[in-house]
mmCIF file of C-alpha atoms in Angstrom:
data_model
loop_
_atom_site.group_PDB
_atom_site.id
_atom_site.type_symbol
_atom_site.label_atom_id
_atom_site.label_comp_id
_atom_site.label_asym_id
_atom_site.label_seq_id
_atom_site.Cartn_x
_atom_site.Cartn_y
_atom_site.Cartn_z
ATOM 1 C CA MET A 158 -11.526 18.315 -20.296
ATOM 2 C CA LYS A 159 -14.588 19.305 -22.393
ATOM 3 C CA TYR A 160 -15.503 17.048 -25.250
ATOM 4 C CA VAL A 161 -17.288 18.299 -28.670
ATOM 5 C CA ARG A 162 -18.639 16.668 -31.384
ATOM 6 C CA LEU A 163 -16.512 16.521 -34.664
ATOM 7 C CA GLY A 164 -19.131 18.443 -36.773
ATOM 8 C CA ASP A 165 -22.348 16.775 -37.363
ATOM 9 C CA SER A 166 -20.867 13.229 -36.796
ATOM 10 C CA GLY A 167 -21.256 11.331 -33.523
ATOM 11 C CA LEU A 168 -17.534 11.226 -32.852
ATOM 12 C CA LYS A 169 -16.725 13.329 -29.493
ATOM 13 C CA VAL A 170 -13.184 14.707 -29.371
ATOM 14 C CA SER A 171 -11.488 16.367 -26.543
ATOM 15 C CA GLN A 172 -11.942 20.497 -27.029
ATOM 16 C CA ILE A 173 -8.192 20.558 -27.212
ATOM 17 C CA CYS A 174 -6.034 18.369 -29.701
ATOM 18 C CA LEU A 175 -2.525 17.746 -29.217
ATOM 19 C CA GLY A 176 -0.362 18.148 -32.483
ATOM 20 C CA THR A 177 2.625 16.571 -33.375
ATOM 21 C CA TRP A 178 4.356 18.691 -36.240
ATOM 22 C CA PHE A 179 6.897 20.480 -33.874
ATOM 23 C CA LEU A 180 8.260 18.127 -30.910
ATOM 24 C CA PRO A 181 10.516 18.769 -28.163
ATOM 25 C CA LEU A 182 14.124 18.419 -29.764
ATOM 26 C CA LEU A 183 17.754 17.646 -28.305
ATOM 27 C CA SER A 184 20.508 19.810 -29.029
ATOM 28 C CA GLU A 185 22.016 17.133 -31.035
ATOM 29 C CA LYS A 186 21.943 16.889 -34.861
ATOM 30 C CA ASP A 187 21.800 13.777 -37.155
ATOM 31 C CA GLU A 188 24.256 12.928 -39.705
ATOM 32 C CA LEU A 189 22.341 15.241 -42.255
ATOM 33 C CA GLY A 190 22.326 18.211 -39.848
ATOM 34 C CA VAL A 191 18.674 17.860 -38.521
ATOM 35 C CA TYR A 192 18.057 18.262 -35.088
ATOM 36 C CA LYS A 193 17.059 15.294 -33.222
ATOM 37 C CA VAL A 194 13.693 14.666 -31.337
ATOM 38 C CA ASP A 195 13.624 14.154 -27.712
ATOM 39 C CA GLU A 196 11.460 10.899 -27.946
ATOM 40 C CA GLU A 197 11.495 10.497 -24.032
ATOM 41 C CA THR A 198 9.847 13.784 -23.579
ATOM 42 C CA THR A 199 7.640 13.467 -26.533
ATOM 43 C CA LEU A 200 6.104 10.224 -24.950
ATOM 44 C CA LYS A 201 5.800 12.081 -21.318
ATOM 45 C CA ILE A 202 3.820 14.718 -23.006
ATOM 46 C CA LEU A 203 1.676 12.320 -24.979
ATOM 47 C CA LYS A 204 0.863 10.147 -21.756
ATOM 48 C CA LYS A 205 0.320 13.334 -19.791
ATOM 49 C CA ALA A 206 -2.234 14.757 -22.127
ATOM 50 C CA TYR A 207 -4.168 11.500 -22.078
ATOM 51 C CA ASP A 208 -4.137 11.476 -18.437
ATOM 52 C CA GLU A 209 -5.374 15.010 -18.519
ATOM 53 C CA GLY A 210 -8.397 13.767 -20.774
ATOM 54 C CA VAL A 211 -7.145 14.943 -24.194
ATOM 55 C CA ASN A 212 -8.423 11.818 -26.319
ATOM 56 C CA PHE A 213 -7.408 13.512 -29.951
ATOM 57 C CA ILE A 214 -4.085 13.392 -31.141
ATOM 58 C CA ASP A 215 -3.247 14.779 -34.493
ATOM 59 C CA THR A 216 -0.256 13.823 -36.908
ATOM 60 C CA ALA A 217 0.906 13.245 -40.483
ATOM 61 C CA ASN A 218 2.886 10.718 -42.514
ATOM 62 C CA VAL A 219 5.437 13.426 -43.411
ATOM 63 C CA TYR A 220 5.996 14.906 -39.728
ATOM 64 C CA HIS A 221 9.373 14.425 -38.317
ATOM 65 C CA GLY A 222 9.301 16.687 -35.340
ATOM 66 C CA ALA A 223 12.013 19.243 -35.944
ATOM 67 C CA LEU A 224 11.318 20.068 -39.884
ATOM 68 C CA TRP A 225 9.387 22.665 -41.651
ATOM 69 C CA GLU A 226 9.529 21.123 -45.301
ATOM 70 C CA THR A 227 8.740 18.082 -46.387
ATOM 71 C CA ASP A 228 11.948 15.578 -46.534
ATOM 72 C CA PRO A 229 11.468 11.842 -47.725
ATOM 73 C CA LEU A 230 14.526 11.113 -45.586
ATOM 74 C CA HIS A 231 12.958 12.134 -42.440
ATOM 75 C CA VAL A 232 9.215 11.476 -42.766
ATOM 76 C CA GLY A 233 7.385 9.045 -40.532
ATOM 77 C CA LEU A 234 8.733 9.744 -37.167
ATOM 78 C CA SER A 235 5.936 11.636 -35.617
ATOM 79 C CA GLU A 236 3.787 8.652 -36.404
ATOM 80 C CA LYS A 237 5.921 6.280 -35.015
ATOM 81 C CA LEU A 238 5.967 7.960 -31.808
ATOM 82 C CA VAL A 239 2.480 7.991 -31.581
ATOM 83 C CA GLY A 240 2.626 4.491 -32.411
ATOM 84 C CA LYS A 241 4.602 3.892 -29.362
ATOM 85 C CA PHE A 242 2.174 5.822 -27.337
ATOM 86 C CA LEU A 243 -0.697 3.928 -28.661
ATOM 87 C CA SER A 244 0.885 0.714 -27.400
ATOM 88 C CA SER A 245 0.607 2.058 -23.775
ATOM 89 C CA VAL A 246 -3.060 2.701 -23.646
ATOM 90 C CA ASP A 247 -6.316 1.321 -24.549
ATOM 91 C CA ARG A 248 -6.388 2.150 -28.355
ATOM 92 C CA GLU A 249 -10.188 2.568 -28.243
ATOM 93 C CA SER A 250 -9.898 5.517 -25.747
ATOM 94 C CA VAL A 251 -7.884 7.357 -28.284
ATOM 95 C CA LEU A 252 -8.683 9.319 -31.561
ATOM 96 C CA ILE A 253 -5.723 9.619 -34.070
ATOM 97 C CA SER A 254 -5.848 12.044 -37.389
ATOM 98 C CA THR A 255 -3.340 11.837 -39.770
ATOM 99 C CA LYS A 256 -2.768 12.952 -43.221
ATOM 100 C CA VAL A 257 -1.813 11.928 -46.809
ATOM 101 C CA ARG A 258 -0.299 13.953 -49.826
ATOM 102 C CA GLY A 259 3.286 14.955 -48.902
ATOM 103 C CA LYS A 260 6.226 13.673 -50.683
ATOM 104 C CA MET A 261 7.046 10.069 -48.792
ATOM 105 C CA ALA A 262 9.776 9.251 -51.851
ATOM 106 C CA ASN A 263 11.493 10.809 -54.434
ATOM 107 C CA TRP A 264 9.764 8.242 -57.213
ATOM 108 C CA ALA A 265 6.924 9.480 -59.713
ATOM 109 C CA ASN A 266 4.034 8.318 -57.328
ATOM 110 C CA GLY A 267 6.022 9.160 -53.925
ATOM 111 C CA GLU A 268 3.417 11.953 -53.306
ATOM 112 C CA GLY A 269 -0.254 13.072 -54.297
ATOM 113 C CA LEU A 270 -3.839 12.163 -53.949
ATOM 114 C CA SER A 271 -3.724 9.372 -56.331
ATOM 115 C CA ARG A 272 -5.427 5.933 -55.566
ATOM 116 C CA LYS A 273 -1.879 4.769 -55.888
ATOM 117 C CA HIS A 274 -0.393 6.891 -53.423
ATOM 118 C CA ILE A 275 -3.107 7.157 -50.978
ATOM 119 C CA THR A 276 -3.469 3.173 -50.970
ATOM 120 C CA TRP A 277 0.175 2.946 -50.526
ATOM 121 C CA GLN A 278 0.222 5.367 -47.677
ATOM 122 C CA ILE A 279 -2.610 4.226 -45.614
ATOM 123 C CA ARG A 280 -0.952 1.033 -45.081
ATOM 124 C CA GLU A 281 2.490 2.652 -44.310
ATOM 125 C CA SER A 282 0.700 5.190 -41.663
ATOM 126 C CA LEU A 283 -0.936 1.953 -39.975
ATOM 127 C CA ARG A 284 2.190 0.136 -39.789
ATOM 128 C CA ARG A 285 4.067 3.210 -38.221
ATOM 129 C CA LEU A 286 1.007 3.855 -36.000
ATOM 130 C CA ASN A 287 0.838 0.167 -34.555
ATOM 131 C CA THR A 288 -2.760 0.398 -35.293
ATOM 132 C CA GLU A 289 -5.578 -1.293 -37.576
ATOM 133 C CA TYR A 290 -7.369 1.777 -38.399
ATOM 134 C CA VAL A 291 -7.163 5.427 -38.184
ATOM 135 C CA ASP A 292 -10.016 7.522 -36.774
ATOM 136 C CA ILE A 293 -9.912 10.691 -39.044
ATOM 137 C CA TYR A 294 -7.850 10.474 -42.450
ATOM 138 C CA ILE A 295 -6.963 14.119 -43.892
ATOM 139 C CA ILE A 296 -5.819 15.032 -47.259
ATOM 140 C CA HIS A 297 -2.857 17.371 -46.353
ATOM 141 C CA TRP A 298 -2.970 19.864 -49.098
ATOM 142 C CA THR A 299 -4.063 20.378 -52.740
ATOM 143 C CA ASP A 300 -3.118 17.905 -55.637
ATOM 144 C CA HIS A 301 -3.865 19.705 -59.066
ATOM 145 C CA GLU A 302 -2.946 16.696 -61.039
ATOM 146 C CA THR A 303 -5.465 14.093 -59.301
ATOM 147 C CA PRO A 304 -9.271 14.357 -60.352
ATOM 148 C CA LYS A 305 -11.476 15.030 -57.048
ATOM 149 C CA ILE A 306 -13.619 12.068 -57.771
ATOM 150 C CA GLU A 307 -10.677 9.642 -57.643
ATOM 151 C CA THR A 308 -9.475 10.792 -54.307
ATOM 152 C CA LEU A 309 -12.845 10.912 -53.102
ATOM 153 C CA ARG A 310 -13.779 7.240 -54.119
ATOM 154 C CA THR A 311 -10.094 5.926 -52.649
ATOM 155 C CA LEU A 312 -11.231 7.402 -49.551
ATOM 156 C CA ASN A 313 -14.545 5.852 -49.412
ATOM 157 C CA ASP A 314 -13.119 2.661 -50.225
ATOM 158 C CA LEU A 315 -10.984 3.165 -46.993
ATOM 159 C CA VAL A 316 -13.900 3.880 -45.082
ATOM 160 C CA ARG A 317 -15.857 0.803 -46.445
ATOM 161 C CA ARG A 318 -13.060 -1.574 -45.623
ATOM 162 C CA GLY A 319 -12.915 -0.164 -42.040
ATOM 163 C CA LEU A 320 -9.119 1.224 -42.063
ATOM 164 C CA VAL A 321 -10.515 4.781 -41.495
ATOM 165 C CA TYR A 322 -13.425 5.926 -39.936
ATOM 166 C CA TYR A 323 -13.946 9.875 -40.476
ATOM 167 C CA LEU A 324 -12.485 12.031 -43.387
ATOM 168 C CA GLY A 325 -10.827 15.671 -43.331
ATOM 169 C CA VAL A 326 -9.578 18.141 -45.764
ATOM 170 C CA SER A 327 -6.736 20.613 -45.079
ATOM 171 C CA ASN A 328 -4.914 23.432 -46.653
ATOM 172 C CA HIS A 329 -7.381 23.802 -49.306
ATOM 173 C CA GLU A 330 -9.148 26.603 -50.844
ATOM 174 C CA ALA A 331 -12.821 27.345 -50.065
ATOM 175 C CA HIS A 332 -13.875 26.393 -53.602
ATOM 176 C CA ASP A 333 -12.240 23.324 -53.566
ATOM 177 C CA ILE A 334 -13.886 21.964 -50.477
ATOM 178 C CA ILE A 335 -16.990 23.037 -51.706
ATOM 179 C CA GLU A 336 -16.410 21.117 -54.619
ATOM 180 C CA PHE A 337 -15.215 18.070 -52.874
ATOM 181 C CA LEU A 338 -18.382 18.163 -50.742
ATOM 182 C CA GLU A 339 -20.753 18.520 -53.548
ATOM 183 C CA LEU A 340 -18.977 15.646 -55.466
ATOM 184 C CA SER A 341 -19.869 13.482 -52.313
ATOM 185 C CA GLU A 342 -23.137 14.190 -52.075
ATOM 186 C CA ARG A 343 -23.908 13.783 -55.742
ATOM 187 C CA TYR A 344 -22.141 10.190 -55.808
ATOM 188 C CA ASN A 345 -23.177 9.019 -52.330
ATOM 189 C CA LEU A 346 -19.267 8.873 -50.850
ATOM 190 C CA GLU A 347 -18.145 9.546 -47.587
ATOM 191 C CA LYS A 348 -17.948 13.286 -46.877
ATOM 192 C CA PHE A 349 -15.502 15.482 -44.802
ATOM 193 C CA SER A 350 -16.196 15.709 -41.028
ATOM 194 C CA VAL A 351 -13.501 18.377 -40.749
ATOM 195 C CA ILE A 352 -11.244 21.161 -42.012
ATOM 196 C CA GLN A 353 -7.984 21.746 -40.673
ATOM 197 C CA ASP A 354 -6.691 24.988 -41.353
ATOM 198 C CA LEU A 355 -4.165 27.753 -39.994
ATOM 199 C CA TYR A 356 -6.273 29.778 -37.513
ATOM 200 C CA ASN A 357 -5.141 32.189 -34.620
ATOM 201 C CA LEU A 358 -5.473 35.561 -33.304
ATOM 202 C CA LEU A 359 -3.367 37.232 -36.268
ATOM 203 C CA GLU A 360 -3.964 34.695 -38.969
ATOM 204 C CA ARG A 361 -7.967 34.789 -39.673
ATOM 205 C CA GLN A 362 -8.298 34.048 -43.358
ATOM 206 C CA VAL A 363 -10.406 30.839 -42.507
ATOM 207 C CA GLU A 364 -13.213 33.545 -41.343
ATOM 208 C CA ARG A 365 -13.693 34.892 -44.807
ATOM 209 C CA TYR A 366 -15.270 31.551 -46.431
ATOM 210 C CA LYS A 367 -14.156 28.204 -44.318
ATOM 211 C CA LEU A 368 -16.073 29.016 -41.149
ATOM 212 C CA SER A 369 -19.456 29.651 -43.387
ATOM 213 C CA ILE A 370 -18.584 26.258 -45.391
ATOM 214 C CA ALA A 371 -18.063 24.245 -41.832
ATOM 215 C CA ARG A 372 -21.633 25.455 -40.638
ATOM 216 C CA ARG A 373 -23.467 24.746 -43.780
ATOM 217 C CA PHE A 374 -22.062 21.323 -44.082
ATOM 218 C CA GLY A 375 -22.025 20.338 -40.779
ATOM 219 C CA LEU A 376 -18.114 20.101 -40.210
ATOM 220 C CA ALA A 377 -15.737 21.055 -37.313
ATOM 221 C CA ILE A 378 -12.752 23.201 -37.798
ATOM 222 C CA MET A 379 -9.183 21.998 -36.412
ATOM 223 C CA ALA A 380 -7.460 25.262 -36.070
ATOM 224 C CA TYR A 381 -3.386 24.712 -36.308
ATOM 225 C CA ALA A 382 -0.866 27.125 -35.184
ATOM 226 C CA PRO A 383 -3.394 28.285 -32.659
ATOM 227 C CA LEU A 384 -0.431 30.156 -31.036
ATOM 228 C CA ALA A 385 1.177 31.371 -33.840
ATOM 229 C CA HIS A 386 4.278 29.153 -33.678
ATOM 230 C CA GLY A 387 4.574 30.224 -30.137
ATOM 231 C CA PHE A 388 4.383 33.956 -30.916
ATOM 232 C CA LEU A 389 1.053 34.340 -29.103
ATOM 233 C CA THR A 390 2.436 32.899 -25.785
ATOM 234 C CA GLY A 391 4.320 36.339 -25.288
ATOM 235 C CA LYS A 392 7.696 34.322 -25.136
ATOM 236 C CA TYR A 393 9.530 36.345 -27.782
ATOM 237 C CA VAL A 394 8.802 39.782 -26.119
ATOM 238 C CA ASP A 395 10.441 41.608 -23.349
ATOM 239 C CA PHE A 396 7.549 43.232 -21.700
ATOM 240 C CA ASN A 397 9.680 45.533 -19.619
ATOM 241 C CA ASN A 398 11.404 46.982 -22.528
ATOM 242 C CA LYS A 399 8.827 45.880 -25.391
ATOM 243 C CA THR A 400 11.343 44.509 -27.514
ATOM 244 C CA TRP A 401 11.810 41.125 -29.265
ATOM 245 C CA LYS A 402 13.893 38.349 -27.747
ATOM 246 C CA VAL A 403 14.426 34.727 -29.302
ATOM 247 C CA ASP A 404 15.679 31.717 -27.348
ATOM 248 C CA GLU A 405 17.547 28.618 -29.244
ATOM 249 C CA LEU A 406 15.434 25.813 -30.656
ATOM 250 C CA THR A 407 12.707 27.461 -30.699
ATOM 251 C CA ARG A 408 10.179 27.436 -33.788
ATOM 252 C CA ILE A 409 10.872 31.048 -34.636
ATOM 253 C CA SER A 410 14.600 30.468 -33.946
ATOM 254 C CA LEU A 411 14.630 27.766 -36.672
ATOM 255 C CA ASN A 412 12.650 29.555 -39.165
ATOM 256 C CA GLU A 413 13.948 33.129 -40.218
ATOM 257 C CA ARG A 414 10.763 33.800 -42.289
ATOM 258 C CA LEU A 415 8.740 33.712 -39.338
ATOM 259 C CA LYS A 416 10.385 36.761 -37.871
ATOM 260 C CA THR A 417 9.502 38.588 -40.790
ATOM 261 C CA ARG A 418 5.740 37.355 -40.640
ATOM 262 C CA TYR A 419 5.247 37.959 -36.655
ATOM 263 C CA PHE A 420 7.973 40.524 -35.629
ATOM 264 C CA ARG A 421 5.912 43.725 -36.148
ATOM 265 C CA ASP A 422 5.115 46.809 -33.995
ATOM 266 C CA SER A 423 1.413 46.295 -34.542
ATOM 267 C CA HIS A 424 1.944 42.850 -33.477
ATOM 268 C CA LEU A 425 3.561 44.021 -30.417
ATOM 269 C CA LYS A 426 0.715 46.069 -29.570
ATOM 270 C CA VAL A 427 -1.571 43.157 -29.872
ATOM 271 C CA LEU A 428 0.401 41.271 -27.274
ATOM 272 C CA LEU A 429 0.553 44.035 -24.830
ATOM 273 C CA THR A 430 -3.336 44.116 -24.962
ATOM 274 C CA LEU A 431 -3.536 40.132 -24.453
ATOM 275 C CA LYS A 432 -1.185 40.476 -21.650
ATOM 276 C CA GLU A 433 -3.178 43.312 -20.041
ATOM 277 C CA ILE A 434 -6.528 40.784 -20.093
ATOM 278 C CA ALA A 435 -4.431 38.099 -19.012
ATOM 279 C CA ASP A 436 -3.288 39.580 -15.847
ATOM 280 C CA GLU A 437 -6.847 40.795 -15.097
ATOM 281 C CA LYS A 438 -7.978 37.158 -14.962
ATOM 282 C CA ASP A 439 -5.021 35.632 -13.505
ATOM 283 C CA ALA A 440 -4.281 33.884 -16.855
ATOM 284 C CA THR A 441 -1.363 33.731 -19.423
ATOM 285 C CA ILE A 442 -1.495 35.098 -22.870
ATOM 286 C CA SER A 443 -1.194 31.428 -24.412
ATOM 287 C CA GLN A 444 -4.594 30.859 -22.528
ATOM 288 C CA ILE A 445 -6.138 33.939 -23.746
ATOM 289 C CA SER A 446 -5.016 33.278 -27.093
ATOM 290 C CA ILE A 447 -6.561 29.838 -27.240
ATOM 291 C CA ALA A 448 -9.790 30.721 -25.516
ATOM 292 C CA TRP A 449 -10.048 33.517 -28.221
ATOM 293 C CA LEU A 450 -10.675 30.662 -30.536
ATOM 294 C CA LEU A 451 -12.914 28.665 -28.516
ATOM 295 C CA LYS A 452 -14.942 32.124 -28.080
ATOM 296 C CA ARG A 453 -15.011 32.604 -32.113
ATOM 297 C CA GLY A 454 -16.518 28.789 -32.422
ATOM 298 C CA GLU A 455 -19.254 29.841 -30.259
ATOM 299 C CA GLU A 456 -20.123 32.984 -32.113
ATOM 300 C CA PHE A 457 -20.063 31.161 -35.048
ATOM 301 C CA ASN A 458 -21.656 28.088 -33.898
ATOM 302 C CA VAL A 459 -18.925 25.888 -35.343
ATOM 303 C CA PRO A 460 -16.859 23.462 -33.214
ATOM 304 C CA ILE A 461 -13.319 25.016 -33.315
ATOM 305 C CA ILE A 462 -10.731 22.574 -32.062
ATOM 306 C CA PRO A 463 -7.274 24.261 -31.452
ATOM 307 C CA VAL A 464 -4.325 21.932 -32.174
ATOM 308 C CA ILE A 465 -1.615 22.895 -29.774
ATOM 309 C CA GLY A 466 2.108 21.704 -30.235
ATOM 310 C CA VAL A 467 3.678 21.298 -26.924
ATOM 311 C CA THR A 468 7.838 21.279 -26.460
ATOM 312 C CA ARG A 469 7.708 21.230 -22.661
ATOM 313 C CA LEU A 470 5.517 19.386 -19.994
ATOM 314 C CA GLU A 471 4.949 22.650 -18.329
ATOM 315 C CA HIS A 472 3.397 24.397 -21.361
ATOM 316 C CA LEU A 473 0.879 21.375 -21.644
ATOM 317 C CA ASP A 474 -0.767 22.288 -18.306
ATOM 318 C CA ASP A 475 -0.862 25.875 -19.359
ATOM 319 C CA ASN A 476 -2.492 25.354 -22.760
ATOM 320 C CA LEU A 477 -5.192 22.928 -21.326
ATOM 321 C CA ASN A 478 -6.224 25.168 -18.629
ATOM 322 C CA ALA A 479 -7.321 27.714 -21.282
ATOM 323 C CA ILE A 480 -10.639 25.843 -21.602
ATOM 324 C CA LYS A 481 -11.567 27.159 -18.009
ATOM 325 C CA ILE A 482 -10.970 30.985 -19.312
ATOM 326 C CA LYS A 483 -14.040 32.983 -20.174
ATOM 327 C CA LEU A 484 -13.926 35.866 -22.315
ATOM 328 C CA SER A 485 -16.342 38.511 -22.362
ATOM 329 C CA TYR A 486 -18.012 40.478 -24.864
ATOM 330 C CA ASP A 487 -15.823 43.716 -23.719
ATOM 331 C CA ASP A 488 -12.855 41.354 -23.873
ATOM 332 C CA MET A 489 -13.277 40.127 -27.489
ATOM 333 C CA LYS A 490 -14.340 43.815 -28.524
ATOM 334 C CA LYS A 491 -10.795 45.172 -26.831
ATOM 335 C CA ILE A 492 -8.979 42.456 -28.623
ATOM 336 C CA ASP A 493 -10.703 43.377 -32.002
ATOM 337 C CA GLU A 494 -9.784 46.955 -31.441
ATOM 338 C CA ALA A 495 -6.013 45.986 -30.887
ATOM 339 C CA LEU A 496 -6.283 43.692 -34.033
ATOM 340 C CA GLY A 497 -7.631 46.792 -35.991
ATOM 341 C CA ASN A 498 -4.403 48.059 -36.202
ATOM 342 C CA ALA A 499 -2.491 44.645 -36.932
#
């Protein structure tokens, strides 16, 4: 495993982060009709990643492991499973990022970025994670009803109290991120060290403004959905017949909107190009897709840390070996040409 600094901080994180938004599932559902998480396999994946040198795990207070939307009846499970894992290793050898903003209860202050909600939820996250501090605390998405300075001062207090070490921002517009950073500087408050955002071969909106913001202010980028929810593994394609296929209990099988989002003829051509490059390098499409993100980080001079979601142990080895793949200028050009029609 290779390690990079989290922006201009001194914190060293593994070049690949293990995410816990979507976890291995059982075929059994609970009394509310939600698939149950395979906790045993989840813990095996966490331990295997740790043994392979991954020291960075990402979670969130609202994550369950099987749900796309926030549901107060199912929140917190991912944090609890990470907490179980933490009890089996040296806490100081692991970096945990978690998030705050989503609906954790149905009362008036059950969500948001207010002092009230954040102060409540850091206590709850620490309890679920079975730890005394969080390495990186990330505001999950925008709260238009809370003044940014209130959020920043609350986060600053958490750092001063030793409950949180570093801060991050996710799913915010570029102008909001800049405003947060300028307020931090003006009032001498802790600033963000990382931006977490959707970023993969097919979804590159982060390149419009946020990569330049990261470079200017010394932030890293945590790229979530680096494989486009499994689409960029090629598993949804029958390459012999050049048609789509969907297995049960996969992310796209559980979310019809993703089919509309990804199942396009232009995207099929991109996958065919990726497979061609992968075959030349004796690699997989997943590895090429992750290696592309790492190469973009080199090109922009910004640390880009793919946040991978793994539901099978064998997929973990495949993803982690992406750091060994080196894409050339010609490879990147070939991918860009294929993307030009996507």
